[in-house]
Amino acid sequence: MVDHKKEVNKDNELTYKVGVAENKNARFRRTMEDVHTFVKNFASRLDWGYFAVFDGHAGIQASKWCGSHLHTVIEEKILDDETRDIRDVLNESFVTIDKHINSELTGSSGCTAAVCVLRWEVPDDISVDNINLTQHKRKLYTANVGDTRIVLFRNGSSIRLTYDHKASDQLEMERIESAGGLIMKSRVNGMLAVTRSLGDKFFDSLVVATPFTTSVEITDQDEFLIIACDGLWDVIEDQEACEMIKDINDPNEAAKILVRMALEKGTTDNVTVMVVFL
């Protein structure tokens, strides 16, 4: 098994490497509605990272806007109060973005979202200018709506850090029905397969933007993250995807392998895969 880990050196080399691959899947899709974003040294902090994949539907407006702006909203909220739990920041940011899309953007597009913030947790009494990153904990915070998924490969096993918000999920079915909606053919009001998203103004009272969030400490047992839309996960299981790339030492090549396998296995959706070596 290839060791993807590395230490921050005196030249401030990042401790993570990011690779991305995407394919419109022209056999089944006329347009590409996926968008991805990666920001290194996020929030102007050494070795922080922001990673996100958005899967649009009913147009690209929502996913494109999120890809361009969500990280800025999150960064501003972090810098406004750096004592806040990042999960609360992510939750508030998703709700804020949803309101903006529904009030400001034309059309009725929406998107699923999977977002990661990777950062170092630093004691309050240590100056940012004097951080020795190897002495402090690295934390990963995630948030998602819909069925775009984040999977962590730890000690040979896949760990899903997201929750698939689908109309076939029992808890989501109960929430939709209690809000006055109907689930028909595993779709909200017979139309939308996901039960949480950003945008989708016509379903606004039913399809909410409140994300599922997690916080996990990154350790030496953690090798990489896979962040991908359902174009991958519809045809490849979490552990299977991890096994496919565990011996690859280039994140771009790893992402390309997963996209290629999704197409070979017959996915009918756009495919976007981001791989982050930790």
XYZ file of N, CA and C in Angstrom:
834
model
N 0.839 -1.195 0.000
C 0.000 0.000 0.000
C 0.875 1.246 0.000
N 0.550 2.190 -0.860
C 1.344 3.404 -0.972
C 1.048 4.337 0.186
N 2.098 4.933 0.763
C 1.935 5.901 1.840
C 1.812 7.287 1.222
N 0.610 7.882 1.333
C 0.349 9.176 0.724
C 0.746 10.336 1.626
N 1.152 10.073 2.867
C 1.326 11.145 3.838
C 2.670 11.834 3.682
N 2.700 13.091 4.107
C 3.946 13.840 4.117
C 3.825 14.938 5.158
N 4.953 15.426 5.624
C 4.962 16.479 6.633
C 5.114 17.848 5.977
N 4.646 18.883 6.673
C 4.883 20.238 6.210
C 6.367 20.537 6.387
N 7.037 20.999 5.334
C 8.449 21.304 5.446
C 8.668 22.800 5.608
N 9.893 23.194 5.616
C 10.203 24.589 5.872
C 9.737 25.501 4.748
N 9.434 24.940 3.573
C 8.929 25.734 2.457
C 7.404 25.780 2.445
N 6.783 25.328 3.539
C 5.331 25.381 3.700
C 4.599 24.528 2.659
N 5.153 23.377 2.357
C 4.490 22.446 1.450
C 3.226 21.925 2.110
N 2.158 21.799 1.333
C 0.891 21.328 1.871
C 0.998 19.870 2.294
N 0.252 19.507 3.338
C 0.224 18.119 3.784
C -0.782 17.296 2.998
N -1.500 17.899 2.085
C -2.475 17.169 1.290
C -2.236 17.435 -0.200
N -2.708 16.513 -1.020
C -2.655 16.666 -2.467
C -4.055 16.395 -3.025
N -4.439 17.184 -4.019
C -5.800 17.112 -4.548
C -5.783 16.765 -6.030
N -6.643 15.864 -6.420
C -6.833 15.532 -7.823
C -8.312 15.525 -8.168
N -8.645 15.926 -9.392
C -10.039 15.988 -9.823
C -10.161 15.437 -11.243
N -11.240 14.723 -11.480
C -11.582 14.274 -12.826
C -13.091 14.388 -13.000
N -13.515 14.668 -14.221
C -14.946 14.803 -14.487
C -15.245 14.370 -15.914
N -16.493 14.008 -16.145
C -16.926 13.613 -17.475
C -18.418 13.900 -17.604
N -18.790 14.562 -18.676
C -20.208 14.896 -18.897
C -21.044 13.646 -19.101
N -20.427 12.585 -19.597
C -21.143 11.349 -19.911
C -22.115 11.604 -21.069
N -21.535 11.974 -22.217
C -22.317 12.424 -23.367
C -23.310 11.376 -23.878
N -23.058 10.121 -23.571
C -23.994 9.082 -24.006
C -25.374 9.280 -23.407
N -25.419 9.818 -22.172
C -26.695 9.968 -21.483
C -27.062 11.419 -21.155
N -26.085 12.327 -21.171
C -26.327 13.699 -20.725
C -25.871 14.712 -21.777
N -26.740 15.678 -22.060
C -26.401 16.710 -23.037
C -25.596 17.844 -22.420
N -25.727 18.046 -21.109
C -25.033 19.147 -20.444
C -24.307 18.646 -19.202
N -23.319 19.429 -18.767
C -22.590 19.138 -17.541
C -23.074 20.098 -16.461
N -23.652 19.551 -15.390
C -24.203 20.394 -14.333
C -23.446 20.251 -13.019
N -22.364 19.448 -13.026
C -21.520 19.340 -11.834
C -20.527 20.498 -11.783
N -20.193 20.913 -10.562
C -19.175 21.947 -10.337
C -18.345 21.517 -9.128
N -17.048 21.777 -9.175
C -16.204 21.477 -8.023
C -15.357 22.689 -7.669
N -14.936 22.763 -6.408
C -14.116 23.867 -5.919
C -13.066 23.333 -4.958
N -11.846 23.844 -5.085
C -10.760 23.533 -4.169
C -10.023 24.825 -3.858
N -9.860 25.119 -2.565
C -9.137 26.312 -2.131
C -8.022 25.885 -1.191
N -6.782 26.069 -1.600
C -5.661 25.737 -0.711
C -5.394 26.915 0.220
N -4.815 26.630 1.379
C -4.587 27.652 2.412
C -5.863 28.455 2.642
N -6.959 27.715 2.807
C -8.289 28.308 2.969
C -8.323 29.284 4.145
N -9.081 30.352 3.991
C -9.192 31.409 5.001
C -7.830 32.046 5.291
N -6.940 31.994 4.295
C -5.591 32.562 4.409
C -4.800 31.937 5.547
N -5.072 30.658 5.808
C -4.366 29.939 6.870
C -3.523 28.825 6.265
N -2.286 28.751 6.706
C -1.355 27.774 6.178
C -1.881 26.352 6.330
N -1.958 25.651 5.207
C -2.283 24.228 5.151
C -3.749 23.907 5.445
N -4.597 24.917 5.571
C -6.028 24.646 5.598
C -6.478 24.318 4.175
N -7.595 23.625 4.066
C -8.105 23.306 2.742
C -9.617 23.315 2.702
N -10.154 23.690 1.555
C -11.599 23.650 1.306
C -11.809 22.827 0.047
N -12.692 21.821 0.135
C -12.945 20.923 -0.986
C -14.450 20.743 -1.120
N -14.984 20.857 -2.335
C -16.433 20.763 -2.492
C -16.814 20.255 -3.875
N -17.894 19.494 -3.926
C -18.489 19.046 -5.178
C -19.983 19.345 -5.121
N -20.491 19.942 -6.205
C -21.905 20.293 -6.313
C -22.485 19.618 -7.557
N -23.627 18.998 -7.402
C -24.291 18.276 -8.492
C -25.607 18.975 -8.790
N -25.648 19.686 -9.907
C -26.825 20.477 -10.239
C -27.919 19.680 -10.914
N -29.128 20.210 -10.822
C -30.257 19.656 -11.550
C -31.199 20.800 -11.920
N -31.958 20.603 -12.986
C -32.847 21.651 -13.527
C -32.049 22.893 -13.917
N -30.833 22.675 -14.397
C -29.974 23.787 -14.777
C -28.714 23.843 -13.929
N -27.735 24.624 -14.380
C -26.447 24.708 -13.699
C -26.328 25.943 -12.806
N -27.355 26.795 -12.796
C -27.237 28.065 -12.083
C -26.885 27.892 -10.611
N -27.569 26.998 -9.920
C -27.343 26.828 -8.481
C -25.959 26.247 -8.211
N -25.587 25.199 -8.922
C -24.281 24.582 -8.677
C -23.151 25.533 -9.054
N -23.312 26.278 -10.125
C -22.278 27.226 -10.529
C -22.117 28.330 -9.493
N -23.231 28.828 -8.959
C -23.157 29.900 -7.959
C -22.502 29.385 -6.680
N -22.866 28.178 -6.271
C -22.261 27.597 -5.064
C -20.768 27.377 -5.255
N -20.390 26.900 -6.437
C -18.987 26.678 -6.694
C -18.163 27.947 -6.641
N -18.788 29.070 -6.979
C -18.077 30.351 -6.994
C -18.140 31.111 -5.678
N -19.162 30.840 -4.849
C -19.407 31.729 -3.714
C -19.506 31.067 -2.340
N -19.843 29.789 -2.257
C -20.082 29.198 -0.940
C -18.841 29.274 -0.053
N -17.660 29.033 -0.622
C -16.447 29.073 0.197
C -16.189 30.470 0.769
N -16.573 31.493 0.030
C -16.406 32.863 0.530
C -17.325 33.129 1.711
N -18.564 32.650 1.621
C -19.514 32.812 2.716
C -19.003 32.087 3.963
N -18.532 30.858 3.796
C -18.015 30.092 4.922
C -16.797 30.773 5.533
N -15.886 31.236 4.690
C -14.682 31.915 5.183
C -15.032 33.155 5.996
N -15.950 33.949 5.500
C -16.338 35.169 6.218
C -16.922 34.843 7.582
N -17.715 33.803 7.656
C -18.322 33.439 8.930
C -17.277 32.887 9.907
N -16.291 32.155 9.383
C -15.218 31.658 10.243
C -14.423 32.825 10.823
N -14.068 33.777 9.974
C -13.236 34.896 10.411
C -13.999 35.869 11.302
N -15.332 35.894 11.173
C -16.135 36.755 12.048
C -16.055 36.310 13.499
N -15.972 35.005 13.716
C -15.904 34.471 15.075
C -15.175 33.130 15.028
N -13.890 33.156 15.292
C -13.078 31.952 15.141
C -13.249 30.956 16.295
N -14.086 31.291 17.267
C -14.361 30.361 18.360
C -15.536 29.428 18.037
N -16.251 29.703 16.968
C -17.438 28.906 16.634
C -17.066 27.516 16.142
N -17.920 26.568 16.419
C -17.793 25.225 15.874
C -17.995 25.317 14.360
N -17.080 24.744 13.595
C -17.157 24.825 12.149
C -18.427 24.149 11.623
N -18.933 23.176 12.324
C -20.184 22.541 11.899
C -21.335 23.527 11.941
N -21.344 24.404 12.941
C -22.378 25.447 13.004
C -22.211 26.443 11.861
N -20.957 26.757 11.554
C -20.680 27.667 10.437
C -21.179 27.068 9.125
N -20.898 25.803 8.907
C -21.340 25.139 7.684
C -22.858 25.112 7.592
N -23.508 24.788 8.697
C -24.964 24.746 8.720
C -25.557 26.106 8.370
N -25.061 27.142 9.007
C -25.573 28.494 8.762
C -25.291 28.931 7.332
N -24.126 28.573 6.824
C -23.753 28.968 5.463
C -24.638 28.296 4.422
N -24.947 27.029 4.610
C -25.824 26.332 3.673
C -27.202 26.988 3.633
N -27.735 27.310 4.798
C -29.062 27.935 4.856
C -29.029 29.318 4.210
N -27.967 30.068 4.458
C -27.826 31.396 3.862
C -27.764 31.319 2.344
N -26.971 30.395 1.835
C -26.820 30.222 0.394
C -28.141 29.819 -0.249
N -28.865 28.927 0.403
C -30.157 28.477 -0.116
C -31.122 29.647 -0.276
N -31.178 30.507 0.719
C -32.059 31.677 0.644
C -31.644 32.599 -0.489
N -30.339 32.775 -0.670
C -29.862 33.648 -1.743
C -30.242 33.086 -3.111
N -30.009 31.792 -3.311
C -30.327 31.177 -4.601
C -31.806 31.332 -4.919
N -32.641 31.079 -3.936
C -34.082 31.115 -4.167
C -34.628 32.519 -4.376
N -33.938 33.516 -3.843
C -34.438 34.887 -3.972
C -33.765 35.673 -5.094
N -32.527 35.304 -5.443
C -31.762 36.119 -6.376
C -31.536 35.502 -7.755
N -31.463 34.185 -7.842
C -31.163 33.564 -9.124
C -32.435 33.291 -9.916
N -32.327 33.439 -11.237
C -33.460 33.124 -12.089
C -33.579 31.608 -12.234
N -34.758 31.170 -12.658
C -34.970 29.751 -12.833
C -35.265 29.050 -11.524
N -35.299 27.725 -11.576
C -35.650 26.936 -10.396
C -34.645 25.814 -10.166
N -33.395 26.065 -10.542
C -32.379 25.020 -10.410
C -32.055 24.757 -8.941
N -31.428 23.633 -8.722
C -30.953 23.275 -7.388
C -29.699 22.443 -7.522
N -29.081 22.141 -6.396
C -27.905 21.272 -6.447
C -27.714 20.565 -5.113
N -27.148 19.387 -5.184
C -26.665 18.724 -3.988
C -25.279 19.283 -3.694
N -24.772 19.055 -2.492
C -23.477 19.616 -2.125
C -22.798 18.740 -1.096
N -21.485 18.592 -1.259
C -20.646 17.943 -0.254
C -19.417 18.816 -0.068
N -19.220 19.293 1.155
C -18.191 20.291 1.448
C -17.304 19.810 2.593
N -15.993 20.017 2.455
C -15.033 19.696 3.511
C -14.201 20.923 3.849
N -13.962 21.119 5.130
C -12.990 22.107 5.591
C -11.948 21.350 6.410
N -10.711 21.376 5.957
C -9.599 20.723 6.645
C -8.739 21.802 7.282
N -8.509 21.700 8.584
C -7.746 22.748 9.250
C -6.968 22.181 10.432
N -6.041 22.966 10.907
C -5.282 22.642 12.106
C -5.919 23.332 13.298
N -6.101 22.571 14.373
C -6.643 23.118 15.613
C -5.476 23.596 16.463
N -5.426 24.887 16.706
C -4.285 25.502 17.378
C -4.706 26.053 18.735
N -3.963 25.782 19.807
C -4.268 26.373 21.110
C -4.280 27.902 21.044
N -5.145 28.521 21.839
C -5.313 29.968 21.795
C -4.056 30.746 22.168
N -3.184 30.134 22.968
C -2.017 30.867 23.460
C -0.800 30.762 22.545
N -0.986 30.181 21.346
C 0.125 30.064 20.411
C -0.122 30.975 19.213
N 0.860 31.774 18.863
C 0.745 32.684 17.732
C 0.658 31.905 16.429
N -0.215 32.369 15.518
C -0.350 31.730 14.214
C 0.982 31.732 13.473
N 1.790 32.767 13.689
C 3.067 32.880 12.986
C 4.091 31.854 13.459
N 3.841 31.247 14.616
C 4.814 30.314 15.183
C 4.299 28.889 15.274
N 3.318 28.549 14.436
C 2.723 27.221 14.501
C 3.689 26.163 13.993
N 3.891 25.124 14.764
C 4.541 23.910 14.304
C 3.422 22.907 14.072
N 3.043 22.737 12.825
C 1.836 21.982 12.515
C 1.873 20.550 13.018
N 3.062 19.966 13.120
C 3.133 18.576 13.542
C 2.771 18.393 15.009
N 2.678 19.487 15.769
C 2.353 19.395 17.192
C 0.862 19.547 17.467
N 0.078 19.823 16.455
C -1.332 20.115 16.677
C -2.237 19.191 15.873
N -3.475 19.143 16.268
C -4.414 18.219 15.659
C -4.966 18.782 14.346
N -5.097 17.886 13.388
C -5.722 18.264 12.123
C -7.158 17.756 12.131
N -8.092 18.629 11.892
C -9.510 18.290 11.958
C -10.153 18.458 10.587
N -11.079 17.567 10.298
C -11.857 17.629 9.074
C -13.316 17.832 9.440
N -13.915 18.858 8.864
C -15.325 19.146 9.070
C -16.041 18.975 7.734
N -17.186 18.318 7.745
C -17.914 18.073 6.506
C -19.380 18.467 6.648
N -19.983 18.761 5.509
C -21.419 19.035 5.454
C -21.934 18.585 4.104
N -23.144 18.028 4.086
C -23.730 17.658 2.792
C -25.239 17.770 2.803
N -25.775 18.040 1.625
C -27.210 17.906 1.349
C -27.340 17.107 0.063
N -28.347 16.248 0.010
C -28.532 15.416 -1.165
C -27.689 14.164 -1.103
N -27.293 13.674 -2.284
C -26.593 12.385 -2.343
C -25.171 12.487 -2.877
N -24.599 13.679 -2.902
C -23.168 13.798 -3.129
C -22.476 13.360 -1.850
N -21.445 12.560 -1.982
C -20.940 11.795 -0.842
C -19.452 12.051 -0.584
N -19.059 11.968 0.691
C -17.668 12.062 1.116
C -17.308 10.763 1.827
N -16.241 10.113 1.365
C -15.803 8.858 1.958
C -14.345 8.997 2.382
N -14.067 8.620 3.626
C -12.713 8.627 4.174
C -12.177 7.197 4.185
N -10.947 7.029 3.694
C -10.301 5.712 3.731
C -9.347 5.675 4.904
N -9.707 4.892 5.923
C -8.950 4.822 7.178
C -8.589 3.382 7.495
N -7.297 3.131 7.602
C -6.805 1.822 8.040
C -7.439 0.680 7.243
N -7.555 0.881 5.940
C -8.064 -0.162 5.068
C -9.564 -0.235 4.921
N -10.291 0.649 5.606
C -11.756 0.600 5.552
C -12.331 1.956 5.145
N -13.440 1.920 4.428
C -14.129 3.139 4.026
C -15.057 3.601 5.139
N -15.070 4.907 5.380
C -15.964 5.509 6.370
C -16.736 6.619 5.672
N -18.045 6.472 5.598
C -18.866 7.498 4.956
C -19.106 8.646 5.931
N -18.779 9.853 5.515
C -18.916 11.028 6.367
C -20.149 11.854 6.027
N -20.945 11.378 5.098
C -22.142 12.101 4.668
C -23.376 11.217 4.825
N -24.532 11.828 4.614
C -25.798 11.098 4.688
C -26.545 11.327 3.384
N -26.979 10.250 2.743
C -27.708 10.386 1.482
C -29.150 10.810 1.755
N -29.445 12.043 1.414
C -30.806 12.565 1.591
C -31.624 12.239 0.342
N -32.235 11.055 0.361
C -33.022 10.590 -0.773
C -34.469 10.353 -0.354
N -35.345 10.456 -1.321
C -36.765 10.264 -1.027
C -37.088 8.818 -0.677
N -36.158 7.915 -0.912
C -36.349 6.514 -0.537
C -35.942 6.241 0.907
N -35.320 7.229 1.566
C -34.881 7.076 2.954
C -36.076 7.239 3.893
N -36.228 6.320 4.830
C -37.401 6.318 5.693
C -37.522 7.596 6.523
N -36.433 8.041 7.120
C -36.484 9.251 7.938
C -36.836 10.474 7.105
N -36.270 10.557 5.911
C -36.578 11.695 5.039
C -38.014 11.620 4.513
N -38.493 10.428 4.251
C -39.888 10.265 3.839
C -40.824 10.801 4.909
N -40.548 10.443 6.158
C -41.407 10.897 7.255
C -41.355 12.415 7.403
N -40.164 12.996 7.229
C -40.036 14.455 7.342
C -40.825 15.160 6.236
N -40.706 14.668 5.009
C -41.416 15.266 3.882
C -42.929 15.173 4.079
N -43.392 14.017 4.497
C -44.832 13.822 4.670
C -45.382 14.653 5.819
N -44.598 14.805 6.892
C -45.052 15.623 8.013
C -45.100 17.107 7.643
N -44.339 17.480 6.602
C -44.343 18.878 6.134
C -45.406 19.112 5.070
N -46.195 18.087 4.769
C -47.291 18.242 3.827
C -46.994 17.778 2.416
N -45.845 17.132 2.225
C -45.489 16.646 0.899
C -45.850 15.195 0.707
N -45.624 14.715 -0.510
C -45.904 13.330 -0.849
C -44.650 12.700 -1.441
N -44.466 11.415 -1.171
C -43.400 10.650 -1.801
C -44.045 9.686 -2.785
N -43.782 9.900 -4.061
C -44.332 9.038 -5.100
C -43.196 8.542 -5.980
N -43.113 7.223 -6.129
C -42.054 6.606 -6.924
C -40.672 7.073 -6.457
N -40.495 7.136 -5.132
C -39.222 7.530 -4.498
C -38.778 8.924 -4.921
N -39.752 9.809 -5.119
C -39.448 11.198 -5.460
C -40.377 12.139 -4.694
N -39.866 13.305 -4.328
C -40.663 14.307 -3.628
C -41.724 14.837 -4.577
N -42.985 14.663 -4.188
C -44.122 15.035 -5.037
C -44.001 14.423 -6.432
N -43.336 13.258 -6.497
C -43.197 12.541 -7.751
C -42.192 13.130 -8.712
N -41.375 14.112 -8.243
C -40.505 14.831 -9.177
C -39.020 14.810 -8.810
N -38.679 15.040 -7.549
C -37.283 15.235 -7.160
C -36.791 14.075 -6.311
N -35.660 13.490 -6.707
C -35.166 12.289 -6.027
C -34.483 12.593 -4.697
N -33.941 13.805 -4.538
C -33.270 14.164 -3.287
C -34.214 14.996 -2.419
N -34.023 14.901 -1.111
C -34.925 15.572 -0.176
C -34.289 16.799 0.491
N -32.989 16.989 0.251
C -32.301 18.186 0.739
C -31.388 18.683 -0.367
N -31.350 19.998 -0.530
C -30.540 20.570 -1.600
C -30.382 22.062 -1.345
N -29.596 22.700 -2.192
C -29.483 24.151 -2.213
C -30.229 24.632 -3.445
N -31.214 25.526 -3.249
C -32.063 25.952 -4.354
C -33.375 25.191 -4.364
N -33.835 24.828 -5.583
C -35.116 24.120 -5.734
C -36.249 24.889 -5.071
N -36.423 26.141 -5.501
C -37.378 27.028 -4.830
C -38.806 26.506 -4.859
N -39.182 25.736 -5.867
C -40.552 25.227 -5.946
C -40.842 24.162 -4.892
N -39.779 23.626 -4.272
C -39.947 22.634 -3.217
C -39.474 23.195 -1.877
N -39.401 24.513 -1.757
C -38.655 25.131 -0.656
C -39.133 24.718 0.727
N -40.414 24.502 0.916
C -40.905 24.133 2.243
C -40.695 22.655 2.543
N -40.381 21.871 1.525
C -40.205 20.430 1.685
C -38.748 20.013 1.577
N -38.082 20.509 0.547
C -36.686 20.176 0.297
C -35.824 21.251 0.960
N -35.239 20.932 2.091
C -34.561 21.919 2.921
C -33.057 21.913 2.667
N -32.389 22.948 3.192
C -30.945 23.104 2.980
C -30.129 22.757 4.217
N -30.772 22.321 5.282
C -30.046 21.978 6.506
C -29.180 20.756 6.267
N -27.855 20.879 6.409
C -26.974 19.771 6.051
C -26.760 18.771 7.176
N -26.274 17.618 6.801
C -25.712 16.647 7.737
C -24.247 17.023 7.909
N -23.797 17.152 9.144
C -22.429 17.599 9.384
C -21.662 16.593 10.246
N -20.336 16.577 10.068
C -19.481 15.723 10.882
C -18.201 16.460 11.235
N -17.539 15.953 12.259
C -16.216 16.439 12.654
C -15.375 15.219 12.993
N -14.179 15.141 12.436
C -13.319 13.981 12.678
C -11.870 14.439 12.742
N -11.127 13.866 13.663
C -9.703 14.155 13.735
C -8.969 13.269 12.735
N -8.120 13.893 11.921
C -7.339 13.152 10.942
C -6.078 12.607 11.622
N -5.863 11.300 11.471
C -4.732 10.632 12.114
C -3.847 9.973 11.062
N -2.792 9.310 11.527
C -1.883 8.613 10.627
C -2.548 7.440 9.912
N -3.702 7.019 10.394
C -4.405 5.909 9.759
C -5.229 6.349 8.556
N -5.389 7.648 8.383
C -6.220 8.177 7.305
C -5.382 8.423 6.057
N -5.801 7.842 4.925
C -5.015 7.929 3.694
C -5.573 8.930 2.684
N -6.876 8.901 2.470
C -7.428 9.822 1.476
C -8.933 9.983 1.649
N -9.441 11.011 0.986
C -10.871 11.277 0.881
C -11.298 11.112 -0.570
N -12.503 10.622 -0.762
C -13.149 10.672 -2.066
C -14.409 11.511 -1.920
N -14.507 12.577 -2.693
C -15.694 13.431 -2.721
C -16.266 13.323 -4.128
N -17.482 12.840 -4.249
C -18.013 12.584 -5.587
C -19.531 12.661 -5.607
N -20.050 12.989 -6.775
C -21.498 13.040 -6.971
C -22.046 11.622 -7.160
N -23.356 11.515 -7.252
C -23.965 10.186 -7.333
C -23.686 9.489 -8.661
N -23.125 10.210 -9.628
C -22.712 9.559 -10.856
C -21.699 8.459 -10.601
N -20.916 8.613 -9.535
C -19.998 7.549 -9.110
C -20.699 6.552 -8.206
N -21.362 7.059 -7.172
C -21.882 6.180 -6.120
C -23.083 5.345 -6.566
N -23.742 5.719 -7.657
C -24.851 4.910 -8.160
C -24.380 3.545 -8.655
N -23.092 3.456 -9.020
C -22.611 2.203 -9.623
C -21.402 1.602 -8.907
N -20.834 2.320 -7.929
C -19.664 1.825 -7.214
C -19.857 2.028 -5.716
N -19.636 0.986 -4.930
C -19.778 1.067 -3.484
C -18.581 1.792 -2.864
N -18.762 2.300 -1.645
C -17.725 3.067 -0.960
C -16.405 2.295 -0.865
N -16.461 1.082 -0.317
C -15.245 0.309 -0.123
C -14.613 -0.070 -1.468
N -15.442 -0.381 -2.425
C -14.952 -0.732 -3.757
C -14.174 0.425 -4.366
N -14.696 1.635 -4.233
C -14.015 2.809 -4.773
C -12.659 3.000 -4.113
N -12.616 2.832 -2.796
C -11.351 2.996 -2.069
C -10.335 1.945 -2.497
N -10.783 0.700 -2.653
C -9.874 -0.367 -3.050
C -9.283 -0.105 -4.438
N -10.061 0.532 -5.301
C -9.599 0.796 -6.662
C -8.395 1.726 -6.714
N -8.276 2.609 -5.723
C -7.232 3.633 -5.814
C -6.228 3.594 -4.664
N -6.317 2.622 -3.789
C -5.493 2.636 -2.584
C -4.006 2.517 -2.877
N -3.633 1.989 -4.036
C -2.223 1.831 -4.375
C -1.742 2.861 -5.400
N -2.562 3.862 -5.663
C -2.212 4.915 -6.617
C -1.545 6.071 -5.861
N -0.483 6.627 -6.431
C 0.228 7.699 -5.721
C 0.029 9.083 -6.328
N -0.834 9.194 -7.326
C -1.160 10.478 -7.942
C -2.659 10.700 -7.813
N -3.092 11.755 -7.091
C -4.529 11.945 -6.878
C -5.313 12.202 -8.162
N -4.686 12.850 -9.146
C -5.379 13.058 -10.419
C -5.631 11.738 -11.125
N -4.634 10.856 -11.106
C -4.801 9.539 -11.706
C -5.858 8.743 -10.955
N -5.871 8.842 -9.637
C -6.885 8.143 -8.837
C -8.285 8.601 -9.212
N -8.465 9.916 -9.361
C -9.772 10.458 -9.729
C -10.183 9.989 -11.131
N -9.227 9.964 -12.048
C -9.520 9.516 -13.412
C -9.940 8.045 -13.433
N -9.277 7.239 -12.626
C -9.628 5.819 -12.560
C -11.079 5.650 -12.113
N -11.484 6.384 -11.096
C -12.849 6.248 -10.587
C -13.878 6.731 -11.599
N -13.594 7.824 -12.290
C -14.521 8.301 -13.319
C -14.632 7.269 -14.442
N -13.498 6.748 -14.869
C -13.506 5.755 -15.949
C -14.289 4.510 -15.547
N -14.107 4.054 -14.315
C -14.831 2.860 -13.875
C -16.332 3.111 -13.776
N -16.716 4.318 -13.340
C -18.146 4.644 -13.271
C -18.783 4.592 -14.658
N -18.073 5.105 -15.656
C -18.591 5.067 -17.025
C -18.670 3.638 -17.539
N -17.643 2.858 -17.247
C -17.635 1.460 -17.697
C -18.740 0.652 -17.044
N -19.093 1.023 -15.805
C -20.147 0.297 -15.092
C -21.545 0.803 -15.444
N -21.631 1.775 -16.353
C -22.923 2.164 -16.888
C -23.642 3.299 -16.195
N -22.936 4.158 -15.460
C -23.613 5.300 -14.864
C -24.286 6.137 -15.943
N -25.439 6.699 -15.624
C -26.183 7.495 -16.603
C -26.142 8.982 -16.276
N -25.291 9.368 -15.342
C -25.250 10.758 -14.869
C -23.897 11.388 -15.201
N -23.818 12.721 -15.047
C -22.523 13.386 -15.027
C -21.693 12.761 -13.915
N -20.372 12.757 -14.072
C -19.509 12.191 -13.041
C -18.410 13.191 -12.685
N -18.309 13.516 -11.414
C -17.209 14.337 -10.901
C -16.659 13.671 -9.664
N -15.321 13.504 -9.632
C -14.652 12.866 -8.514
C -13.464 13.727 -8.079
N -13.406 14.031 -6.790
C -12.254 14.714 -6.204
C -11.613 13.766 -5.208
N -10.301 13.583 -5.317
C -9.560 12.726 -4.397
C -8.557 13.594 -3.653
N -8.564 13.496 -2.335
C -7.641 14.274 -1.494
C -6.775 13.304 -0.713
N -5.482 13.263 -1.031
C -4.531 12.480 -0.255
C -4.175 13.252 1.003
N -4.250 12.570 2.152
C -4.049 13.243 3.443
C -2.647 12.986 3.993
